[in-house]
Coordinates of C-alpha atoms in Angstrom, one line a residue:
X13 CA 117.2 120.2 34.9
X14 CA 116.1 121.7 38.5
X15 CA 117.9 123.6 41.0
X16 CA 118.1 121.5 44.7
X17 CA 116.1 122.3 46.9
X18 CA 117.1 124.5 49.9
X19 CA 117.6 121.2 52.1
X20 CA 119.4 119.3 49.4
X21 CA 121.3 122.4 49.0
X22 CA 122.2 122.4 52.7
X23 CA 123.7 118.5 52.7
X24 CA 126.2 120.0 50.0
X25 CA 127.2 122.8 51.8
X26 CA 128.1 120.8 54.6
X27 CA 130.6 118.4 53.1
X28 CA 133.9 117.9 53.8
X29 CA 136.6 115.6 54.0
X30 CA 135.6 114.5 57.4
X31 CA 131.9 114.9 56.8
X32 CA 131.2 113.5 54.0
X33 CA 127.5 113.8 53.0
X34 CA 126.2 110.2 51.6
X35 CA 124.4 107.9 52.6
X36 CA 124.9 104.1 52.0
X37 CA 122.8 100.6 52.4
X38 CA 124.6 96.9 52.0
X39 CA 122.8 94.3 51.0
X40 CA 123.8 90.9 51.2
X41 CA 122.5 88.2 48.9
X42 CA 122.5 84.4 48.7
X43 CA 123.8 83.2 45.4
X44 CA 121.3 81.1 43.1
X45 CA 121.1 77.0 43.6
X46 CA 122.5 77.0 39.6
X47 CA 124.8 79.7 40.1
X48 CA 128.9 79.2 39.2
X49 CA 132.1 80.6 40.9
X50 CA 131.4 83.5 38.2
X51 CA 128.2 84.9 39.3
X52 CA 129.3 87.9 41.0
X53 CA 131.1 89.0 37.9
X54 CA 128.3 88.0 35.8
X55 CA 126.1 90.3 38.0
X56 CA 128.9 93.2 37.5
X57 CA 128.2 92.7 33.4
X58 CA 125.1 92.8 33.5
X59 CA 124.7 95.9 35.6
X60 CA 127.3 97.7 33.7
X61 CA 126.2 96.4 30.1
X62 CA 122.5 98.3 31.1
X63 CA 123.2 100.8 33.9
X64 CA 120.5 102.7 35.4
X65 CA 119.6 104.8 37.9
X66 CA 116.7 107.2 37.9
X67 CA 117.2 110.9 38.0
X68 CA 118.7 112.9 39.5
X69 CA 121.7 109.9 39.2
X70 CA 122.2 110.4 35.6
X71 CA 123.6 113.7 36.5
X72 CA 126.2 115.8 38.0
X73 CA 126.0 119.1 40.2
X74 CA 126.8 122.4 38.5
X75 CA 127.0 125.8 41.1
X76 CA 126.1 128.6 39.5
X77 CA 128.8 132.2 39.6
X78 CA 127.9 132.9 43.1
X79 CA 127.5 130.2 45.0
X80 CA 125.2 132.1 47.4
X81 CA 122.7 130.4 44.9
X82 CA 121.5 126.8 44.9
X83 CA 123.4 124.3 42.6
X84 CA 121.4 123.1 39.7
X85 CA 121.3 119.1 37.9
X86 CA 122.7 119.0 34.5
X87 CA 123.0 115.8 32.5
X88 CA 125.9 114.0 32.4
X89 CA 127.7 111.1 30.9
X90 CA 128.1 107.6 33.3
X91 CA 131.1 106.2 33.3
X92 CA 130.0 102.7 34.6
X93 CA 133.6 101.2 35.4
X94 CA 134.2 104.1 37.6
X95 CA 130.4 104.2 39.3
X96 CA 130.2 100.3 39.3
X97 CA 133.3 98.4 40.9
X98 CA 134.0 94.5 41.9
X99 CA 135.9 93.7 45.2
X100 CA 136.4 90.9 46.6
X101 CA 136.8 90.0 50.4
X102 CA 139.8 88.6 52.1
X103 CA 139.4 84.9 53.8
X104 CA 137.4 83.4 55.8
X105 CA 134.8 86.3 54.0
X106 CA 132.8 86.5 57.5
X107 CA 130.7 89.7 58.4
X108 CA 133.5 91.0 60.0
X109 CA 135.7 91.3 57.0
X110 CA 132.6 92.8 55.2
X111 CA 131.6 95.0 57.7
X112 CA 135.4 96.6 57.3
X113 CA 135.5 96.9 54.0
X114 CA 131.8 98.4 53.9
X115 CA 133.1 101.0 57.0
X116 CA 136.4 102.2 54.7
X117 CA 134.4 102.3 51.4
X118 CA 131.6 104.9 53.4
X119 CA 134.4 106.8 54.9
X120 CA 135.7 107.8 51.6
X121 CA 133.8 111.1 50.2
X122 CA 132.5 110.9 46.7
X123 CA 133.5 112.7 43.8
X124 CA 131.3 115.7 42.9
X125 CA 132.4 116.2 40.1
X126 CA 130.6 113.1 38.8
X127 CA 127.1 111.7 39.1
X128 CA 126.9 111.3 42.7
X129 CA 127.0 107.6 43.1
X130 CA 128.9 104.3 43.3
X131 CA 128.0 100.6 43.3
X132 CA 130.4 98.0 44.7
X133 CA 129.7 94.5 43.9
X134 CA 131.9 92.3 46.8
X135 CA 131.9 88.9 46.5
X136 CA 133.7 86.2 48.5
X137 CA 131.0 86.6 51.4
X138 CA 130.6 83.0 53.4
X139 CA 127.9 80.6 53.2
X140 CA 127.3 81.0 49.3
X141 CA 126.9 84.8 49.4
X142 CA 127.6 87.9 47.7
X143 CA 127.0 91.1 48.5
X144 CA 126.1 95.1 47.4
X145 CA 127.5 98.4 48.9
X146 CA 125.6 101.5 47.2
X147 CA 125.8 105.1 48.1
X148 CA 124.4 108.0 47.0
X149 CA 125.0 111.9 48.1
X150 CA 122.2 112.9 50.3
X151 CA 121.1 115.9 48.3
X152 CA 120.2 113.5 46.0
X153 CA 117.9 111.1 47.7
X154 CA 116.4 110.6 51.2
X155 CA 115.5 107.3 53.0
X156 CA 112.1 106.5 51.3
X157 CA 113.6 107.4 48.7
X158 CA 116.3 105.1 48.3
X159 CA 114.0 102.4 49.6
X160 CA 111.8 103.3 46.4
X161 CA 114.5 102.9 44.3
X162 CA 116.0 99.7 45.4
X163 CA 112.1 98.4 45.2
X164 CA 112.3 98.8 41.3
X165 CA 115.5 97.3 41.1
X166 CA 114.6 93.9 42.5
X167 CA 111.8 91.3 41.8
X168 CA 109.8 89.1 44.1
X169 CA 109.9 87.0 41.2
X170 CA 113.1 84.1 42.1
X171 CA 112.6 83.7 38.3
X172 CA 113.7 86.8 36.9
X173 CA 116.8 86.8 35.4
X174 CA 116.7 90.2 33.7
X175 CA 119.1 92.9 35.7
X176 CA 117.6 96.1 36.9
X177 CA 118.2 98.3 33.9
X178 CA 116.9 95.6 31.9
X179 CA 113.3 95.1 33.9
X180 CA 113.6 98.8 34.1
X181 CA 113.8 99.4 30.2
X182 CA 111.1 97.0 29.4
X183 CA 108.4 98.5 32.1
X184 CA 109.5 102.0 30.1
X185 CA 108.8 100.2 27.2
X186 CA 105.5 98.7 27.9
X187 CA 103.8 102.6 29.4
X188 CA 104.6 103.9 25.8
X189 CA 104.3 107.8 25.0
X190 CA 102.7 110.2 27.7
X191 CA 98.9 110.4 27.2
X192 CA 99.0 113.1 28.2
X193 CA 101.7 114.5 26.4
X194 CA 101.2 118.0 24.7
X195 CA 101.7 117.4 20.6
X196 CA 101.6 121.1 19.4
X197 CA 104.5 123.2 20.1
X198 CA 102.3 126.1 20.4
X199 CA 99.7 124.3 22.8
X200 CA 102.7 123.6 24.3
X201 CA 104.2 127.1 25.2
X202 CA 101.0 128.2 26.1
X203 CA 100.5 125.6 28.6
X204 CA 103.7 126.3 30.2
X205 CA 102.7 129.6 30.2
X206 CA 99.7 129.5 32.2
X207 CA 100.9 126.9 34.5
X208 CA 103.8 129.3 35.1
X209 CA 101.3 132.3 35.6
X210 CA 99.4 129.6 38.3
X211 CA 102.1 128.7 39.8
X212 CA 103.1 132.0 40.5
X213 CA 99.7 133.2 41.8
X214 CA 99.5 129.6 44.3
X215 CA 103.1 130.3 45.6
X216 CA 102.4 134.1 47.2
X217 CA 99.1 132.1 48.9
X218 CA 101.2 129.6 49.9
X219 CA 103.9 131.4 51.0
X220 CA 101.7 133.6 53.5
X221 CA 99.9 130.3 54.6
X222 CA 102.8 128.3 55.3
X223 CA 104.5 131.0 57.0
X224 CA 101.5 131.5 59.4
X225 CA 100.8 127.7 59.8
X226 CA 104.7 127.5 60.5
X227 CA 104.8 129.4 63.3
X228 CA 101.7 127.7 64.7
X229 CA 103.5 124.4 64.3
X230 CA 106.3 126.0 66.5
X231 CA 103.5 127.4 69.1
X232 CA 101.8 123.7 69.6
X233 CA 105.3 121.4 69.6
X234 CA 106.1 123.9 71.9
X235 CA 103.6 122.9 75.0
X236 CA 103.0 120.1 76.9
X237 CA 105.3 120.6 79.2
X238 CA 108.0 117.7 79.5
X239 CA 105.8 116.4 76.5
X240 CA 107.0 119.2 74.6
X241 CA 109.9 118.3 71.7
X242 CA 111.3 121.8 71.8
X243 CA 111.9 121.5 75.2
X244 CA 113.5 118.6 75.1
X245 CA 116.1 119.3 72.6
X246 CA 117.1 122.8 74.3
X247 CA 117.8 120.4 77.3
X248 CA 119.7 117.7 75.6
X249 CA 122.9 116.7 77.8
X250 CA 126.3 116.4 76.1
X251 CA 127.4 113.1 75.8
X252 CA 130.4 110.9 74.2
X253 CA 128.3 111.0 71.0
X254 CA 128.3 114.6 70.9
X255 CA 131.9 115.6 70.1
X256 CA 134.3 116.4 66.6
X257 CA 133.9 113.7 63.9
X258 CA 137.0 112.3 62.1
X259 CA 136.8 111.2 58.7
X260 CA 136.4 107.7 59.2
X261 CA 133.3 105.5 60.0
X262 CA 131.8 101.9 61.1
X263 CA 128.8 100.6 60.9
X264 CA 127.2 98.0 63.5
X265 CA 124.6 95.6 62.3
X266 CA 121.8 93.5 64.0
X267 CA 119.5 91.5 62.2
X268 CA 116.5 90.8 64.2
X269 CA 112.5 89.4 64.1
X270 CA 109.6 91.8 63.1
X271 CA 107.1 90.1 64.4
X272 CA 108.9 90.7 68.4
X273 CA 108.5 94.5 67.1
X274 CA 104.8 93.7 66.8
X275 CA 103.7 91.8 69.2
X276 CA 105.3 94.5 71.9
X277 CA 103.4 97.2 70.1
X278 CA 99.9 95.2 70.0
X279 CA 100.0 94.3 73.6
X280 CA 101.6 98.2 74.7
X281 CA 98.8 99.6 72.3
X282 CA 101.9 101.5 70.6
X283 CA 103.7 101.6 66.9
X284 CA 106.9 99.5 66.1
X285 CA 108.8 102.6 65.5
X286 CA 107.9 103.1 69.5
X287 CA 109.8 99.7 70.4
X288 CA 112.7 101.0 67.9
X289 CA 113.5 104.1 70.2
X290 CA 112.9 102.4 73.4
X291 CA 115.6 99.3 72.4
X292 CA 117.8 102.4 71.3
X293 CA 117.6 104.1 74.5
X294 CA 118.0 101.0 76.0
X295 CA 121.7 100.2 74.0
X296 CA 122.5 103.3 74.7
X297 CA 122.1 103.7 78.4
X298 CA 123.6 100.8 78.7
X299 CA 126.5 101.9 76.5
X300 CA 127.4 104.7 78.3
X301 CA 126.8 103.4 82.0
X302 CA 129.4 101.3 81.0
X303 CA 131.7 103.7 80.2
X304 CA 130.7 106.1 83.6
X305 CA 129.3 108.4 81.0
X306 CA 125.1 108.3 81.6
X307 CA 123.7 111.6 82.1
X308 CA 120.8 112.5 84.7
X309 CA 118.6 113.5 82.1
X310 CA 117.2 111.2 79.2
X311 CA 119.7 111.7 75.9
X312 CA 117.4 112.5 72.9
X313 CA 116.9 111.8 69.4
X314 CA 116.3 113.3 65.9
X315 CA 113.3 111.3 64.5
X316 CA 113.3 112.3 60.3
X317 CA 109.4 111.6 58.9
X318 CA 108.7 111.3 55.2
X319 CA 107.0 113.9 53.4
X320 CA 104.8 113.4 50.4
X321 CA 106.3 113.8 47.5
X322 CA 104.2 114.8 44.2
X323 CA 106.9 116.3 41.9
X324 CA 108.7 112.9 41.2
X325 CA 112.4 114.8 42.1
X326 CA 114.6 113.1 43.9
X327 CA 116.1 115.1 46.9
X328 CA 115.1 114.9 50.4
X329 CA 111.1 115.8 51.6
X330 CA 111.5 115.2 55.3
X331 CA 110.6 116.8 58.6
X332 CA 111.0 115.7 62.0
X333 CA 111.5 116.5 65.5
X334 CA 113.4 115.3 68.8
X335 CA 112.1 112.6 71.2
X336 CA 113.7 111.8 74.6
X337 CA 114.8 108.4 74.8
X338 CA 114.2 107.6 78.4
X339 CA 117.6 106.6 79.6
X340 CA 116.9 108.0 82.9
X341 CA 114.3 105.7 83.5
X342 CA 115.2 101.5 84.6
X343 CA 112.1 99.8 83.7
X344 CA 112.4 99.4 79.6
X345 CA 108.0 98.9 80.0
X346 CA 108.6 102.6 81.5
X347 CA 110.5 104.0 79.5
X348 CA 108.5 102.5 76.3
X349 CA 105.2 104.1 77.9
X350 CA 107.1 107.4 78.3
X351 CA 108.3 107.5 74.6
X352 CA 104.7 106.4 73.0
X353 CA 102.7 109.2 75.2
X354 CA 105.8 111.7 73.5
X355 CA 105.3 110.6 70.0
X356 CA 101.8 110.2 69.8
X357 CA 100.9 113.8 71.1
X358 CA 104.2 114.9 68.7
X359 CA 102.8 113.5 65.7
X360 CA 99.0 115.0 66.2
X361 CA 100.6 118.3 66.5
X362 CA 102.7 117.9 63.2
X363 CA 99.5 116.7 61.4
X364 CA 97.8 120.0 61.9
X365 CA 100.4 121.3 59.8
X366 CA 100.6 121.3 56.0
X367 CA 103.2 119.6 54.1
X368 CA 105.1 122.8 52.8
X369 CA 104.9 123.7 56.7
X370 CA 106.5 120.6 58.3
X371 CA 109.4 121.1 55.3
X372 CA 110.4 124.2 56.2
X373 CA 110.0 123.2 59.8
X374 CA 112.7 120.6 58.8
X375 CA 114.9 123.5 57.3
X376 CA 115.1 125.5 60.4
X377 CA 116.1 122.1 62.2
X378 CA 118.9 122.1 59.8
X379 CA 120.4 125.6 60.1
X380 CA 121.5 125.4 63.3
X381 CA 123.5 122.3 61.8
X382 CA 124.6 123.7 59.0
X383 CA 125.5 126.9 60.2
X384 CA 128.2 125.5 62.9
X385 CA 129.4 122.9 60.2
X386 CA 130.0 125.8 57.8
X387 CA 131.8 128.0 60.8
X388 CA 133.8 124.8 63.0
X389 CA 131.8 125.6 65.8
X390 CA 129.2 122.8 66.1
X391 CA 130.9 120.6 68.3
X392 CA 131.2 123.6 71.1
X393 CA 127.3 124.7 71.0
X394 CA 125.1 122.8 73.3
X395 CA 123.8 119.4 71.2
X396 CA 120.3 119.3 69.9
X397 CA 119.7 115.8 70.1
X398 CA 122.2 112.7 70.9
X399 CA 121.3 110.2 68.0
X400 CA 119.3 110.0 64.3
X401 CA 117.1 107.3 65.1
X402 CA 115.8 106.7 61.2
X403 CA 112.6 103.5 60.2
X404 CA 112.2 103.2 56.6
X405 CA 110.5 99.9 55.0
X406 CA 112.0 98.5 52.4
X407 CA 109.6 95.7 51.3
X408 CA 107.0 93.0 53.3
X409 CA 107.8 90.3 50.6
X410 CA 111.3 88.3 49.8
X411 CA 112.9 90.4 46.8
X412 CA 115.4 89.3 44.5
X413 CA 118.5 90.4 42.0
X414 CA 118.5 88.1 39.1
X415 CA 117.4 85.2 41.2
X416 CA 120.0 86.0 43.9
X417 CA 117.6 86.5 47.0
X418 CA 118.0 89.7 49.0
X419 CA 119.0 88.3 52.8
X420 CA 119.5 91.6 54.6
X421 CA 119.5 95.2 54.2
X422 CA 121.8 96.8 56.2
X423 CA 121.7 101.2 55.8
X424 CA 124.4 104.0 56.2
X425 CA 124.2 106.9 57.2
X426 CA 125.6 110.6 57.5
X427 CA 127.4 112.1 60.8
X428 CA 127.8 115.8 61.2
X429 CA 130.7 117.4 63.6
X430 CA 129.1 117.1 67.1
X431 CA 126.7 114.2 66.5
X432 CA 129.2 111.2 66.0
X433 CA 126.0 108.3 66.2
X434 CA 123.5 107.0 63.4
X435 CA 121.1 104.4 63.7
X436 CA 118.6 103.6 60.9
X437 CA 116.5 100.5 60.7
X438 CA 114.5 98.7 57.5
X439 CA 112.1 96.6 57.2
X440 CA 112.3 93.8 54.9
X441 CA 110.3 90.7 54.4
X442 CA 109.4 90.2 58.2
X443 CA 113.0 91.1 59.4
X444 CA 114.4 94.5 61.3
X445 CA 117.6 95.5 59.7
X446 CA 119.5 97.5 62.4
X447 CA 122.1 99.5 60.9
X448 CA 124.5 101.8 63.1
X449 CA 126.6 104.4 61.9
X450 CA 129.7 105.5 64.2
X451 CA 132.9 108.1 63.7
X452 CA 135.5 105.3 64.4
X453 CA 137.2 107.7 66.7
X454 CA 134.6 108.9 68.6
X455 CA 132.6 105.6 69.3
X456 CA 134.7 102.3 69.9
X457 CA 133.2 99.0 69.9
X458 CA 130.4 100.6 67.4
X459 CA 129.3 96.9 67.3
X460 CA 127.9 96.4 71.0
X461 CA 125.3 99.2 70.5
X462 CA 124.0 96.7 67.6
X463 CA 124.3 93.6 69.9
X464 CA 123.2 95.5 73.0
X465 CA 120.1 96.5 70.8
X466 CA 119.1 93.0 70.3
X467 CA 119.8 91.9 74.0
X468 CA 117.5 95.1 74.9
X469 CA 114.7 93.9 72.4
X470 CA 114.5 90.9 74.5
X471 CA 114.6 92.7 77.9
X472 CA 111.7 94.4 76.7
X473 CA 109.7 91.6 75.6
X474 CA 110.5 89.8 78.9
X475 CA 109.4 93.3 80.9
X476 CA 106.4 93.1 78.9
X477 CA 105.1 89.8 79.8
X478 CA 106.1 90.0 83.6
X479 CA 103.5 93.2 83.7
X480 CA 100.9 90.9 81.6
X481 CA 101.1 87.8 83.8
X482 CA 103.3 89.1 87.1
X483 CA 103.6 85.3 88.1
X484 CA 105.4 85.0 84.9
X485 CA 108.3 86.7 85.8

């Protein structure tokens, strides 16, 4: 198998026991019209009598002698008791009780030793429900990533009764043998040969190119200004969110309307992802004003963006770059217009840049990280950014788990020491799944960031139609 990636690489070499380096979703499903008191453990069977999970999953991590080199992915055996569990919730079973067994089961680092995943089935959710906590290592997978993955584990079909490895095996089944596949063993060798001799010839161009469009990514993100993303993550402001993480976590959920995303964006001529950071700004400002803790200038935020991915690895391809929130500004209409003019003139600077570019653009965002996670310093350096504000889509049509229907889809995330807050939102089947990730020590009452990010969604809309019809108001 391959070696990781230098990024991949990095989320490794920045566990610990109180930075664990996974990321998580919970889904919650309602149970089938037919279904029995036994369907949970049904759906444990089932998934355990035809595991799957797509590689790298079916393997574990092997460092080579000196462990100045990246790790490699070797196969390895599953052991589907241990990677897929059954809980079962204490009474009444209401999203509180779920959301603290979901917070202790992401606090809990995995074991590397293993493939790096686990699957908990949890049934005894209210309201006919059941629901599924997965995680997986972050060097292993990224957010579209993990949003691919869950796509070919569910159906839209209510019918479908086969589990994932099941529907899985069968759509192996039905591609047959590689057309393309090489049959001589000789043809074969020599094919590797000259792809290897190609690949070598492409990766010194490529090296020289990226390095020089690199450094004119850098040049452009670098003007504008207070436009410019550079310079507003060298003047981040320290906040509560900034500050040593502790080992244990909880996650704030808010499930709220799509279409309220869109209709903001059509009449602000802006993208949904727009309205995402001003509600956050918004739930935050007021977080901390309540807490006497707002600073003058606007907190920021770490905005990931997917990279193509052509090699079919798992791993992480992701850039990204830092966006000021506007929480020094009152009017939400404001601080949404602020934001947009940002991210537009942010992401027509990054699209002058190649692919290979904008990764290892990504990897220098990271060292600073990693470096003070590897030495204990990060949490005394000035922050880079106050929040990871993630938006993955998950799916625009209803999806379901052998005819359970998938209700909500709630993600997880990683913390690093000096950046206690996570919020990463999906969209699934005309719904916004807001999912926060907090250090339980360093962020209490995690959950009214979630509920003020709802009550900000609706400021916003009512902002909105005061400046379209003032008489409104």
């Amino acid at each position: 198998m391959h070696r990781l990636g230098l990024l991949d690489t990095a989320f490794l070499r920045m566990e610990s026991s109180r930075t664990p380096m996974h990321v998580g979703g919970l889904m919650t499903f309602r149970l089938p019209k037919d279904a029995g008191p036994d369907y949970p453990s049904t759906v444990v069977e089932r998934l355990r009598a035809f595991p799957y999970m797509p590689a790298p999953f079916n393997c574990r991590i092997q460092w080579p002698l000196s462990r100045a080199m990246p790790p490699r992915w070797v196969e390895a055996d599953t052991d589907v008791e241990y990677h897929i569990r059954h809980s079962a919730l204490p009474h009444p079973g209401g999203e509180r009780e779920l959301g603290a067994l979901v917070s202790r089961l992401h606090s809990n680092a995995m074991d590397l030793n293993r493939p790096p995943w686990e699957m908990h089935i949890i049934e005894g959710l209210e309201n006919n429900r059941f629901a599924l906590y997965l995680k997986a290592h972050h060097s292993a997978i990224d957010g579209m990533g993990a949003m691919k993955m869950v796509r070919t584990w569910l159906s839209p079909d209510p019918t479908e009764t086969r589990s994932p490895g099941e529907m899985t095996a069968a759509a192996e089944a039905e591609r047959g043998p590689d057309a393309r596949r090489l049959q001589d063993a000789s043809e074969q060798r020599n094919h590797h040969l000259r792809a290897a001799l190609e690949r070598s010839l492409q990766n010194g161009r490529l090296r020289v190119e990226t390095a020089r469009d690199l450094a004119a990514t850098f040049y452009r993100l670098g003007q504008g200004g207070d436009n410019s993303v550079i310079r507003a993550a060298l003047r981040t402001p320290a906040t509560p969110f900034n500050q040593r993480v502790t080992a244990q976590r909880r996650l704030g959920t808010q499930l709220l309307d799509l279409t309220r995303f869109q209709s903001i964006a059509e009449r602000m001529d802006c993208t949904i992802n727009d309205v995402v950071l001003t509600i956050c700004g918004s739930a935050t400002r007021r977080y901390l004003q309540e807490q006497d803790a707002l600073p003058e200038g606007p907190l920021t935020a770490s905005v990931p963006i997917a990279l193509p991915r052509s090699d079919g690895r798992g791993g992480n391809a992701v850039s990204g770059f830092v966006c000021p929130l506007g929480t020094d500004i009152d009017d939400p209409v404001e601080r949404l217009q602020r934001i947009s003019t940002i991210t537009h003139r942010t992401k027509e600077q990054m699209l002058c840049a190649s692919s290979a570019a904008l990764e290892r653009f990504g990897s220098f965002g990271m060292a600073p990280l990693m470096l003070g996670q590897l030495t204990g310093t990060l949490p005394k350096w000035p922050p880079l950014f106050n929040v990871i504000v993630s938006n993955v889509v998950a799916s625009k049509e209803k999806l379901f788990m052998m005819g359970a229907e998938l209700e909500s889809l709630y993600p997880m995330s990683i913390l690093f020491d000096g950046y206690a807050l996570n919020l990463t939102v999906v969209g699934y089947a005309g719904k916004v799944c807001v999912g926060y990730t907090g250090c339980r020590d360093a962020i209490p009452s995690l959950q009214r960031l979630a509920v003020y990010t709802g009550e900000a969604l609706s400021e916003l809309e009512d902002a909105v139609a005061s400046r379209d019809d003032p008489l409104s108001a």
